[in-house]
PDB file of C-alpha atoms in Angstrom:
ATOM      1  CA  UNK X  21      68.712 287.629 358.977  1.00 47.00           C
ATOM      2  CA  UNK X  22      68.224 291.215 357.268  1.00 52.00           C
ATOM      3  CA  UNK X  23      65.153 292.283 356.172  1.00 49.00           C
ATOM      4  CA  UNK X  24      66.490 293.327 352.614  1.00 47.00           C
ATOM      5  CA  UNK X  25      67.480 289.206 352.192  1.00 52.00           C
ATOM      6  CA  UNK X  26      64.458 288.045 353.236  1.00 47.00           C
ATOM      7  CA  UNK X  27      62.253 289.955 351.025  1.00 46.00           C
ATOM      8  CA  UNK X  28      63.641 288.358 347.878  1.00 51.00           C
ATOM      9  CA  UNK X  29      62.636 284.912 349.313  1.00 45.00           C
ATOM     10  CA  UNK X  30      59.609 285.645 350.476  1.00 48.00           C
ATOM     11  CA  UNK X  31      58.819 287.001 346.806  1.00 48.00           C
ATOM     12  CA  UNK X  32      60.016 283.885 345.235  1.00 43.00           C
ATOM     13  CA  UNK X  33      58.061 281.858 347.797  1.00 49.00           C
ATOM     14  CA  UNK X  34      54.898 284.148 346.777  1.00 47.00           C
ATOM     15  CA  UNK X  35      55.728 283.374 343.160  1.00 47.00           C
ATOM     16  CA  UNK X  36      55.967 279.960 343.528  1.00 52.00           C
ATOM     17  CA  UNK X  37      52.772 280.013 344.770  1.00 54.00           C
ATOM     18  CA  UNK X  38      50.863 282.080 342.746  1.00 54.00           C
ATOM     19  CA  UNK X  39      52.310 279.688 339.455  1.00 56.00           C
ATOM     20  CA  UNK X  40      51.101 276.640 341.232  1.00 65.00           C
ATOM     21  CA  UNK X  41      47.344 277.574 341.033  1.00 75.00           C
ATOM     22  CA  UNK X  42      47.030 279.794 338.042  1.00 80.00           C
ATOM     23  CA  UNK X  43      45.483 277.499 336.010  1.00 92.00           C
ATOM     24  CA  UNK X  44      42.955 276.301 339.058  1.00 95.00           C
ATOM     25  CA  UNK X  45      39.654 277.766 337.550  1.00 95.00           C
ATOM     26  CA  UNK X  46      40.544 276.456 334.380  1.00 95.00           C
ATOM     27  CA  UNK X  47      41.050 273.376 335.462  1.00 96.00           C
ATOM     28  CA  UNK X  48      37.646 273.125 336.994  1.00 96.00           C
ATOM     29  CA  UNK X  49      35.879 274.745 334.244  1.00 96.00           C
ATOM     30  CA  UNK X  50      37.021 272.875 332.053  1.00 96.00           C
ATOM     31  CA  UNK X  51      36.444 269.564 333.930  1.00 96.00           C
ATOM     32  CA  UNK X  52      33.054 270.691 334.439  1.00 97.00           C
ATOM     33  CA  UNK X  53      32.352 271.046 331.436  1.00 97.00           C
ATOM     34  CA  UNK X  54      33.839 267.659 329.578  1.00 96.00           C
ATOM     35  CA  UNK X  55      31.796 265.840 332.397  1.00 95.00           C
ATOM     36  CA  UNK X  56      28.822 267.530 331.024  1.00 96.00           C
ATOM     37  CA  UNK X  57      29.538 266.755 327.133  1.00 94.00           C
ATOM     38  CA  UNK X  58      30.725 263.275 328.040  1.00 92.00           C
ATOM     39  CA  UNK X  59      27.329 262.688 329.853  1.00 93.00           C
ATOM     40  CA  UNK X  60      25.388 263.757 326.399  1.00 91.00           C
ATOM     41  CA  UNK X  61      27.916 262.065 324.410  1.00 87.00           C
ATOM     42  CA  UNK X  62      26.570 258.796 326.478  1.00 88.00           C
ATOM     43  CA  UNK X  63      23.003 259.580 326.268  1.00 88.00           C
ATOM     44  CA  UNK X  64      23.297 260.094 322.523  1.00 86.00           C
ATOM     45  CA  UNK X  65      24.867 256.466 322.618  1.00 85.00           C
ATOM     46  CA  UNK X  66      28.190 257.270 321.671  1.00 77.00           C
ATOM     47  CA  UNK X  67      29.371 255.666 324.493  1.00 72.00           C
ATOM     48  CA  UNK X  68      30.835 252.445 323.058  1.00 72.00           C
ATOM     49  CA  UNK X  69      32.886 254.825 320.533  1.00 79.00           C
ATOM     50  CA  UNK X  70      37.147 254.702 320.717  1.00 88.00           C
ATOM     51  CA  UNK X  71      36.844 258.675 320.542  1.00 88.00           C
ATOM     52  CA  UNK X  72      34.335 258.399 324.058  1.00 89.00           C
ATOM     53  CA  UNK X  73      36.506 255.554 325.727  1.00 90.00           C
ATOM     54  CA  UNK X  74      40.010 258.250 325.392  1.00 93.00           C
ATOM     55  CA  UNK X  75      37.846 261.016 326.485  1.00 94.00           C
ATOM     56  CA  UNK X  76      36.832 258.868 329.667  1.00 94.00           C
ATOM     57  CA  UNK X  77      40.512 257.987 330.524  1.00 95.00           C
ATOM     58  CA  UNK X  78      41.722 261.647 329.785  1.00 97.00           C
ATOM     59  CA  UNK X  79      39.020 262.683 332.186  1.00 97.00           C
ATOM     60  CA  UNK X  80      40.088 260.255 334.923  1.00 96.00           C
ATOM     61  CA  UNK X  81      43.602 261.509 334.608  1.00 97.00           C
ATOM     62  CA  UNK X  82      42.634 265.155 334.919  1.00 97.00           C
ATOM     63  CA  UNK X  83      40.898 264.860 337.917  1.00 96.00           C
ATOM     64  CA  UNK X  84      43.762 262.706 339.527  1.00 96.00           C
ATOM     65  CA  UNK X  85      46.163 265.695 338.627  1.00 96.00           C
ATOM     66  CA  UNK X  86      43.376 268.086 339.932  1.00 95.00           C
ATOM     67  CA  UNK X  87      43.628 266.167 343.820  1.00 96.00           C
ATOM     68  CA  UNK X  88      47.124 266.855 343.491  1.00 95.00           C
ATOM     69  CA  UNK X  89      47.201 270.118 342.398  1.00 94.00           C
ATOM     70  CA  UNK X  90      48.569 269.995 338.977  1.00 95.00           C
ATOM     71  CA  UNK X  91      46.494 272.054 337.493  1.00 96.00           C
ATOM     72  CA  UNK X  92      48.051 272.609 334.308  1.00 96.00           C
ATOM     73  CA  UNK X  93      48.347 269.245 333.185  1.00 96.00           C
ATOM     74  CA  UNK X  94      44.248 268.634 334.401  1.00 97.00           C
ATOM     75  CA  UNK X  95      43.274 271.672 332.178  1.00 97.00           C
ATOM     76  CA  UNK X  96      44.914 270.442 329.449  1.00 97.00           C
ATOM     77  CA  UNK X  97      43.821 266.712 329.564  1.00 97.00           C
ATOM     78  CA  UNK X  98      40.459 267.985 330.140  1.00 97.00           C
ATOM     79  CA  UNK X  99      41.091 269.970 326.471  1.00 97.00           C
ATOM     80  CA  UNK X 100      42.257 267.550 324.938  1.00 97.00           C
ATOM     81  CA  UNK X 101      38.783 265.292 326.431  1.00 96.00           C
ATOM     82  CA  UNK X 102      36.906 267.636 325.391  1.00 96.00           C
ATOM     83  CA  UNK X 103      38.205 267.415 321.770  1.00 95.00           C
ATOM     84  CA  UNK X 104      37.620 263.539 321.478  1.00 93.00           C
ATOM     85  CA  UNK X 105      33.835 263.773 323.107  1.00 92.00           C
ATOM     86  CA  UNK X 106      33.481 265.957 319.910  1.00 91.00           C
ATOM     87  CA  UNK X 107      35.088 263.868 318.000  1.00 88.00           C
ATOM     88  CA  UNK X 108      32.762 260.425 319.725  1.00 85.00           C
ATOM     89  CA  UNK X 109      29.829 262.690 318.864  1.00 84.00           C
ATOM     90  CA  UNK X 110      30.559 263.406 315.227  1.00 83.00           C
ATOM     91  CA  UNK X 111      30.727 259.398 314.864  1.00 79.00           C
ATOM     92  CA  UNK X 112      35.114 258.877 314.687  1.00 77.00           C
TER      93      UNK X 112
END
């Protein structure tokens, strides 16, 4: 194979890559981070709260898409976590 062919794949391979862990840190930051504000959340007692109980299960998710590398979807359930341990902690 020609060098000039291969180049374009190996680009699109590099690509591929590169868009597979861009949102890595993210993920982890922001996992980090809704662990930490569910753990208060609990302490404060607003554990038994609908708002905590979605927060858990979003949490669970994201770090199930995190082993598998999806690190898009685990930064944005960990978001979206992170927006209903606010909402347990304000009392809805």
């Amino acid at each position: 194979m020609k060098a000039w062919i291969c180049l374009p794949l190996i680009a699109l391979a590099l690509a591929g890559c590169a868009g597979k862990t861009a949102y890595r840190d993210s993920c982890a930051t922001q996992l980090d981070a809704a662990w930490k504000e569910l753990d208060l959340a609990k302490a404060e007692g607003f554990a038994g709260a609908v708002s905590y109980s979605k927060a858990l299960s979003l949490l669970t998710g994201a770090k199930t898409q995190q082993q598998f590398e999806g690190y898009e979807n685990c930064t944005n359930k960990a978001e979206k976590a992170r927006f209903y341990i606010r909402e347990s902690r304000a009392g809805r």
